[in-house]
CSV table of C-alpha atoms in Angstrom, one decimal:
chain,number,residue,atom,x,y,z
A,1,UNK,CA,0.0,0.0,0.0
A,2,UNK,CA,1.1,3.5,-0.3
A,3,UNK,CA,3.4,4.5,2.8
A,4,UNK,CA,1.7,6.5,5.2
A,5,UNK,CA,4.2,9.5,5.2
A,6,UNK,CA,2.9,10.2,1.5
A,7,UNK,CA,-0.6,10.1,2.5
A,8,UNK,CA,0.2,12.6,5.2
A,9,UNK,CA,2.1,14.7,3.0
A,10,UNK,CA,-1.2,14.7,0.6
A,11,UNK,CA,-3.3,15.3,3.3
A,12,UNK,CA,-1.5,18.8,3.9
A,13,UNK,CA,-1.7,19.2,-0.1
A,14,UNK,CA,-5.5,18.5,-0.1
A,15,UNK,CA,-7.2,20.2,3.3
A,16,UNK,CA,-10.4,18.1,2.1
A,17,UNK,CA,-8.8,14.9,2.6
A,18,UNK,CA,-9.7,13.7,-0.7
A,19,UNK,CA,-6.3,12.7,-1.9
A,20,UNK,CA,-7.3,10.1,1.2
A,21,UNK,CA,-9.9,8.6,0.0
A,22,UNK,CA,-8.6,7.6,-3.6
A,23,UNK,CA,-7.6,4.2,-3.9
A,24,UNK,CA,-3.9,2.9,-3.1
A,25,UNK,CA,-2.5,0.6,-5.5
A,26,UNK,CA,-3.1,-3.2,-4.8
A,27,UNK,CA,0.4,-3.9,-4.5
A,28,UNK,CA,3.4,-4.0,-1.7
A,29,UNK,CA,5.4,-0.8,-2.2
A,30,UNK,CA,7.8,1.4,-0.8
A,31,UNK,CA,9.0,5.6,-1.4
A,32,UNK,CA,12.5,5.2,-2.4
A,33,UNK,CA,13.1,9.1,-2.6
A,34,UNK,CA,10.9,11.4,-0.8
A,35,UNK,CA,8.9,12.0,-3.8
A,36,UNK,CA,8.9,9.4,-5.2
A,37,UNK,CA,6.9,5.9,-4.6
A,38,UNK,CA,6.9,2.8,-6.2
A,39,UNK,CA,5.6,-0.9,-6.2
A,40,UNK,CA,8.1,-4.2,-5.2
A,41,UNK,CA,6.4,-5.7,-8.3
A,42,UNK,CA,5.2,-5.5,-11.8
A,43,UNK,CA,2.8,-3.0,-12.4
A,44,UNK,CA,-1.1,-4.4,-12.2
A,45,UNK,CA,-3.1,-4.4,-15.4
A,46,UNK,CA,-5.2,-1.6,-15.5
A,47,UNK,CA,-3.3,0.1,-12.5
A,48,UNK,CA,-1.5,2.8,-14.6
A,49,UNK,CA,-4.8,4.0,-15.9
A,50,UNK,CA,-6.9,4.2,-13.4
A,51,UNK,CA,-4.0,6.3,-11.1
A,52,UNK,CA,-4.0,8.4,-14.4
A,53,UNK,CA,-7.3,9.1,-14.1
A,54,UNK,CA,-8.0,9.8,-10.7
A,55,UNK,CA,-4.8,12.0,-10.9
A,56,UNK,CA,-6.4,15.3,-11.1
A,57,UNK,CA,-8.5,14.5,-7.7
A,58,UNK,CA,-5.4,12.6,-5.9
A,59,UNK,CA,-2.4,14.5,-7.2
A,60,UNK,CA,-0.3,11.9,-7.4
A,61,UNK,CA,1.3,11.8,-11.0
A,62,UNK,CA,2.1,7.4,-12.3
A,63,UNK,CA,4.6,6.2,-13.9
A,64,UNK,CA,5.7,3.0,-15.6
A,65,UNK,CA,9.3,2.4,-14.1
A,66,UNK,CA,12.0,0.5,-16.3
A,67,UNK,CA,14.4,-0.4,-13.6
A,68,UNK,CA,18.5,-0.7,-14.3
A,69,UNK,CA,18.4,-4.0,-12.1
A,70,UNK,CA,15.2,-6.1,-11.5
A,71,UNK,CA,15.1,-6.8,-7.7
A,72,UNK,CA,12.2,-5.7,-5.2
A,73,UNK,CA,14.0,-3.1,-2.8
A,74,UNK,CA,14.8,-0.6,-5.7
A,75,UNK,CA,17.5,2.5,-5.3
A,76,UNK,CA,16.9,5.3,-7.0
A,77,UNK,CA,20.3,5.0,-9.1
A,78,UNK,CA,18.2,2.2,-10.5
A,79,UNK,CA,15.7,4.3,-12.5
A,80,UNK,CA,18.4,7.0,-12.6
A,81,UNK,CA,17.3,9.7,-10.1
A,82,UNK,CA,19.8,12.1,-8.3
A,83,UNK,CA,16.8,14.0,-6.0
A,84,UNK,CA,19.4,15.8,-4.6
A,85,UNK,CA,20.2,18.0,-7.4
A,86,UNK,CA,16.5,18.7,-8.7
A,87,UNK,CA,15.5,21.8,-9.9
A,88,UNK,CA,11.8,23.3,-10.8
A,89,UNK,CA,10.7,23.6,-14.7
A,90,UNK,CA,9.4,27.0,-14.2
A,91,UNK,CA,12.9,29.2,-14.5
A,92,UNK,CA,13.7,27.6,-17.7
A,93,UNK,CA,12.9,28.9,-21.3
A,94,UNK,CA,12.8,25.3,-23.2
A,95,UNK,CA,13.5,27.4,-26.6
A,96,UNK,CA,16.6,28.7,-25.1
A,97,UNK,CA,17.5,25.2,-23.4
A,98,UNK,CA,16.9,23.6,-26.8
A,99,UNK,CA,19.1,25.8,-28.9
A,100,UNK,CA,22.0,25.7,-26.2
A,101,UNK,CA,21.7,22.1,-26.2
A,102,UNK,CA,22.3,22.3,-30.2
A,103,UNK,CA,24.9,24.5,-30.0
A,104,UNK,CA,26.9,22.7,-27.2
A,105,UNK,CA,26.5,18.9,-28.0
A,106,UNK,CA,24.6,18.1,-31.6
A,107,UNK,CA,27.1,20.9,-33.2
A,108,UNK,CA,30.1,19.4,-31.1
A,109,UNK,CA,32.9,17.9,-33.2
A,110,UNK,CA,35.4,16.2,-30.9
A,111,UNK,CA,38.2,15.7,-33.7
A,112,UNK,CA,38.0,19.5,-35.2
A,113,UNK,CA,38.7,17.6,-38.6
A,114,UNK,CA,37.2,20.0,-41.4
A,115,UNK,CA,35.8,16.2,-42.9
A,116,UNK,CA,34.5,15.4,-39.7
A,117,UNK,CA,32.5,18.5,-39.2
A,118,UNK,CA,31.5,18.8,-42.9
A,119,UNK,CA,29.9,14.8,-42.0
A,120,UNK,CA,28.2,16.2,-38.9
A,121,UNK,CA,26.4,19.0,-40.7
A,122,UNK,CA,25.7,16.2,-43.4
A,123,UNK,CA,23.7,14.1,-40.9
A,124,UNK,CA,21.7,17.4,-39.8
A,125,UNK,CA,20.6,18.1,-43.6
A,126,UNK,CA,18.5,20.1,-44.1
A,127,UNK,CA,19.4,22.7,-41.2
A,128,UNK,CA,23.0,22.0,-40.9
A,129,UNK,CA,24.6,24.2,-38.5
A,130,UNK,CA,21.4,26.5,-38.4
A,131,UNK,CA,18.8,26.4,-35.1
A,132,UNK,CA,15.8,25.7,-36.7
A,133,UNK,CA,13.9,26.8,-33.9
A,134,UNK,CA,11.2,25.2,-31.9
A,135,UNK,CA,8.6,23.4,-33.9
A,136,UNK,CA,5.4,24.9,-34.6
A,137,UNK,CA,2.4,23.1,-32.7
A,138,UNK,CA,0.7,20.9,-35.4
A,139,UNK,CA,-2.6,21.1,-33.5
A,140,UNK,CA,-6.1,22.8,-34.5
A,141,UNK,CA,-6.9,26.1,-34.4
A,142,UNK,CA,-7.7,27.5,-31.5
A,143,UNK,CA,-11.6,26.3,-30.1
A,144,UNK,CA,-11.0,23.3,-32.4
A,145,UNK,CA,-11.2,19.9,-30.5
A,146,UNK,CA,-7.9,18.0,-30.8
A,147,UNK,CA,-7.6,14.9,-32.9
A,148,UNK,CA,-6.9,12.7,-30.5
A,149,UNK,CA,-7.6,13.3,-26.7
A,150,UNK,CA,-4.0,13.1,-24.9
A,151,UNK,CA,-5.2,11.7,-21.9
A,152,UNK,CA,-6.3,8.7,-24.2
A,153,UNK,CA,-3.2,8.5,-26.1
A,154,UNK,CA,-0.9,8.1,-22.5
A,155,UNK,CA,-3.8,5.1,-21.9
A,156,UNK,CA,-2.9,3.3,-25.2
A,157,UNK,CA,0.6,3.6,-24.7
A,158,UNK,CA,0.7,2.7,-21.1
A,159,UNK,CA,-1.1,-0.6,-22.7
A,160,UNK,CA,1.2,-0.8,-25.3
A,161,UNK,CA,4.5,-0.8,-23.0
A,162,UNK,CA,3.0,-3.3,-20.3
A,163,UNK,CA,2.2,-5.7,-23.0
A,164,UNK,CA,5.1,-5.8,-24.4
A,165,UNK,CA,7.4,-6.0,-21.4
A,166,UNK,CA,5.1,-6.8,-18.3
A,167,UNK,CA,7.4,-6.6,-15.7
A,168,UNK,CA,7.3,-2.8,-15.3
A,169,UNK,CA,6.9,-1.1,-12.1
A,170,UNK,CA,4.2,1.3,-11.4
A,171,UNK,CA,5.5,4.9,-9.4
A,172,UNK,CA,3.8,7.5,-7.7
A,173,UNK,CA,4.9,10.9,-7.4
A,174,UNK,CA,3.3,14.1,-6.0
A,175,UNK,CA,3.2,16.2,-9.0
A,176,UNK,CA,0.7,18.3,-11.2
A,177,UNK,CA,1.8,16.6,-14.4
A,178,UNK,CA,4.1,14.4,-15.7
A,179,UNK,CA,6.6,17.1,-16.2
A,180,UNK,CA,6.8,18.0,-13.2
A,181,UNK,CA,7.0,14.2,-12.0
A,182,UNK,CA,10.5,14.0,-13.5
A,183,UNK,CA,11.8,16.9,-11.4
A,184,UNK,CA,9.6,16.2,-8.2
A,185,UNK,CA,11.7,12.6,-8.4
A,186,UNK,CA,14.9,13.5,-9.9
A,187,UNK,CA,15.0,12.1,-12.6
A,188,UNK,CA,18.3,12.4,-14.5
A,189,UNK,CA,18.7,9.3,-17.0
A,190,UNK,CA,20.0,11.4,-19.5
A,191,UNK,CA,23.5,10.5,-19.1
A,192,UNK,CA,24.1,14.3,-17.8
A,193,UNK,CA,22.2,15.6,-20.5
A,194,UNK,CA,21.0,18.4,-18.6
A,195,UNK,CA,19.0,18.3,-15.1
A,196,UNK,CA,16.0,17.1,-13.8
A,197,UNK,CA,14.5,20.9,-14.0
A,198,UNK,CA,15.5,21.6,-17.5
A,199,UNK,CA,14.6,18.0,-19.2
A,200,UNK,CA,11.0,18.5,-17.4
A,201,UNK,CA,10.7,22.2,-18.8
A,202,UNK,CA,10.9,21.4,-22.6
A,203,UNK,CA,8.8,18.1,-21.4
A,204,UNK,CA,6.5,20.8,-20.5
A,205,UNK,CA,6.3,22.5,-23.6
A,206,UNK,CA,5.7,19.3,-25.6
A,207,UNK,CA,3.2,18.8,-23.2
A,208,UNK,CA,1.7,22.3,-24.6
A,209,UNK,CA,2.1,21.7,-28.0
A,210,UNK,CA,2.0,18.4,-28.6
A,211,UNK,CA,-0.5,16.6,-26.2
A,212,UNK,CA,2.7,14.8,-24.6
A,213,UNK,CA,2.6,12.8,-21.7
A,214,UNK,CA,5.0,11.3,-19.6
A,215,UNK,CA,4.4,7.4,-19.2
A,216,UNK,CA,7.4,5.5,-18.7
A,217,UNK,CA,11.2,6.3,-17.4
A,218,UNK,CA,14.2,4.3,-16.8
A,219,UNK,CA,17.9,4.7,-15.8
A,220,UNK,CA,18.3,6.1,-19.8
A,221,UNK,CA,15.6,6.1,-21.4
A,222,UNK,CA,11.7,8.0,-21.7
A,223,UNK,CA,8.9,7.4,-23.4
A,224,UNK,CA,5.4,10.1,-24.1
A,225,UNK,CA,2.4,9.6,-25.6
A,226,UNK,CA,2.2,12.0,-28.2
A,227,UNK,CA,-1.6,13.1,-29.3
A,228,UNK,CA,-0.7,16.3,-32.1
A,229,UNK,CA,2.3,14.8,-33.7
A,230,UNK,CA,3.5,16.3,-36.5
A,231,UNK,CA,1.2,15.8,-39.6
A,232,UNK,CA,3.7,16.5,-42.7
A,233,UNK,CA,7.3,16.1,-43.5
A,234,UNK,CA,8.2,19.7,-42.7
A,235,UNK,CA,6.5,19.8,-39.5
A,236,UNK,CA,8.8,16.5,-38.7
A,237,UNK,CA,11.9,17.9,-39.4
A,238,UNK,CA,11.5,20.7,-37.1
A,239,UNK,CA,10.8,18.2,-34.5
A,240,UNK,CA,13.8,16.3,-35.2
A,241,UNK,CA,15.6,18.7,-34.7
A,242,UNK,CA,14.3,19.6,-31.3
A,243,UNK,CA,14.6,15.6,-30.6
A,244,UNK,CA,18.3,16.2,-32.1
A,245,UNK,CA,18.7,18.6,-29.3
A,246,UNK,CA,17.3,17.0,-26.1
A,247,UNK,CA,18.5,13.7,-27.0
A,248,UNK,CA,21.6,13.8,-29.7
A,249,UNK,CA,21.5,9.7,-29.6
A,250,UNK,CA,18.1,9.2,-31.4
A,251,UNK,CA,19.7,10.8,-34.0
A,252,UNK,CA,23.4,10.0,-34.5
A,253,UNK,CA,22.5,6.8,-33.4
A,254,UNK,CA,20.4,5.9,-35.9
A,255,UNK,CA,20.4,5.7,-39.9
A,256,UNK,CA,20.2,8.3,-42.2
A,257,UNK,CA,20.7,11.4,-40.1
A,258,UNK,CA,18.3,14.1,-39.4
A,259,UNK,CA,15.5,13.7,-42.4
A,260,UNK,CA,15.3,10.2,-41.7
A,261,UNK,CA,14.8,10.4,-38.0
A,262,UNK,CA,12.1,13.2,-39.2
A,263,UNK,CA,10.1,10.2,-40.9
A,264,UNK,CA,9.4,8.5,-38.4
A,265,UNK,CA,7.6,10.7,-36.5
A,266,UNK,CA,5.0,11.4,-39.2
A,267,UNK,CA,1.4,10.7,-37.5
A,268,UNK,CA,4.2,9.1,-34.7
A,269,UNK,CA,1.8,8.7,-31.2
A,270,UNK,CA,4.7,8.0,-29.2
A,271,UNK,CA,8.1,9.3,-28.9
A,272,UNK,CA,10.9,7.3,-27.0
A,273,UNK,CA,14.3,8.6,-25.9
A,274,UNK,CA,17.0,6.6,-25.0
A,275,UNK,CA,20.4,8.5,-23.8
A,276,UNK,CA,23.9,5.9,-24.4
């Protein structure tokens, strides 16, 4: 059950007592970071969605947890969080974290080799050594009702992940969203790839423009639903370039570079980072 110092922490969040009253998971469980709690075994079908539902009323934020080690007493180096060094999304500008992050790492050539860095730009075709910007959001106009409902989209991917590997934990942390989740924890799989803070303030954004939502972390790796992805081949590349940014492994990584990174996530509902 959930440990009784988080319920009393939620009780002085919610004066009505009604974070109380909402169900605790039907599992054994323990907080391994004062944030942050999460089950001694795999996550229980449905679970995930449900908690994601009643999160508005409980204020506790789930996630799907893809442990370094698989053993019941987790440590938080195990799903890569370093609480002590969290920060809050709220003084960061994600357009300004995103083009520093381009500037510093996906423009970095360690050799200085004029081939080298003529290959780098190659990969980064169409853009080259020129910050895009931010992507555009590819959703309706304003008072237009989203294609896809996000809150349905995390659902079909919280599915999706469980069936695939069904030995995933389920966490709990006191947050308002899933951004904030990753900085409430710690979370820092990113292989020092910025902080908790900064990683949850562009999360943020994509939550804004995108219909993201967090679902799933590990030690190195993320995964959101996505419910406006970009429509069109333009609209991708832009993206890319952001994903480029964030997390310089999807792309250099992979096979052919930026544009082909950009096809995949055409009409993409899910995006998944992964940091080496």
């Amino acid at each position: 059950m959930i440990d009784s110092q988080l319920l009393r922490d939620l009780r002085r969040r919610f004066p009505d007592r009604s974070a109380e009253r909402r169900p605790a998971p039907p599992l054994p469980g323990r907080q391994v970071t004062p944030g942050l709690w999460v089950s001694d075994g795999p996550a229980p079908k449905g679970a995930w969605q449900r908690l994601h539902r009643e999160h508005a009323q409980s204020g506790l934020w789930p996630l799907l947890l893809a442990p370094g080690r698989d053993v019941p007493a987790l440590e938080g180096r195990d799903l890569g969080l370093e609480p002590a060094g969290e920060t809050a999304p709220d003084g960061y500008d994600p357009g300004a974290l995103l083009r520093a992050w381009w500037e510093s790492t996906v423009l970095w050539c360690p050799s200085g080799d004029p081939q080298d860095r003529a290959e780098l730009l190659a990969e980064l075709a169409p853009f080259g050594a020129e910050w895009p910007g931010p992507a555009p959001s590819p959703a309706p106009s304003p008072g237009t009702p989203p294609r896809r409902d996000p809150e349905d989209c995390a659902d079909a991917l919280a599915r999706a992940l469980l069936r695939a590997r069904p030995s995933l934990r389920l966490g709990l942390v006191r947050a308002e969203d899933g951004a904030q989740a990753l900085a409430a924890c710690g979370w820092n799989g990113t292989n020092g790839h910025g902080d908790s803070g900064e990683i949850a303030a562009v999360v943020r954004d994509w939550q804004r423009r995108f219909g993201a939502r967090v679902v799933e972390v590990g030690s190195a790796t993320l995964e959101l639903s996505v419910a406006e992805p970009p429509a069109s081949r333009s609209q991708a590349l832009r993206v890319a370039a952001e994903h480029a940014a964030f997390c310089p492994d999807n792309v250099f990584q992979g096979e052919g570079g930026l544009a082909g990174y950009a096809e995949g996530l055409v009409g993409a509902n899910n995006w998944g980072f992964w940091w080496d």
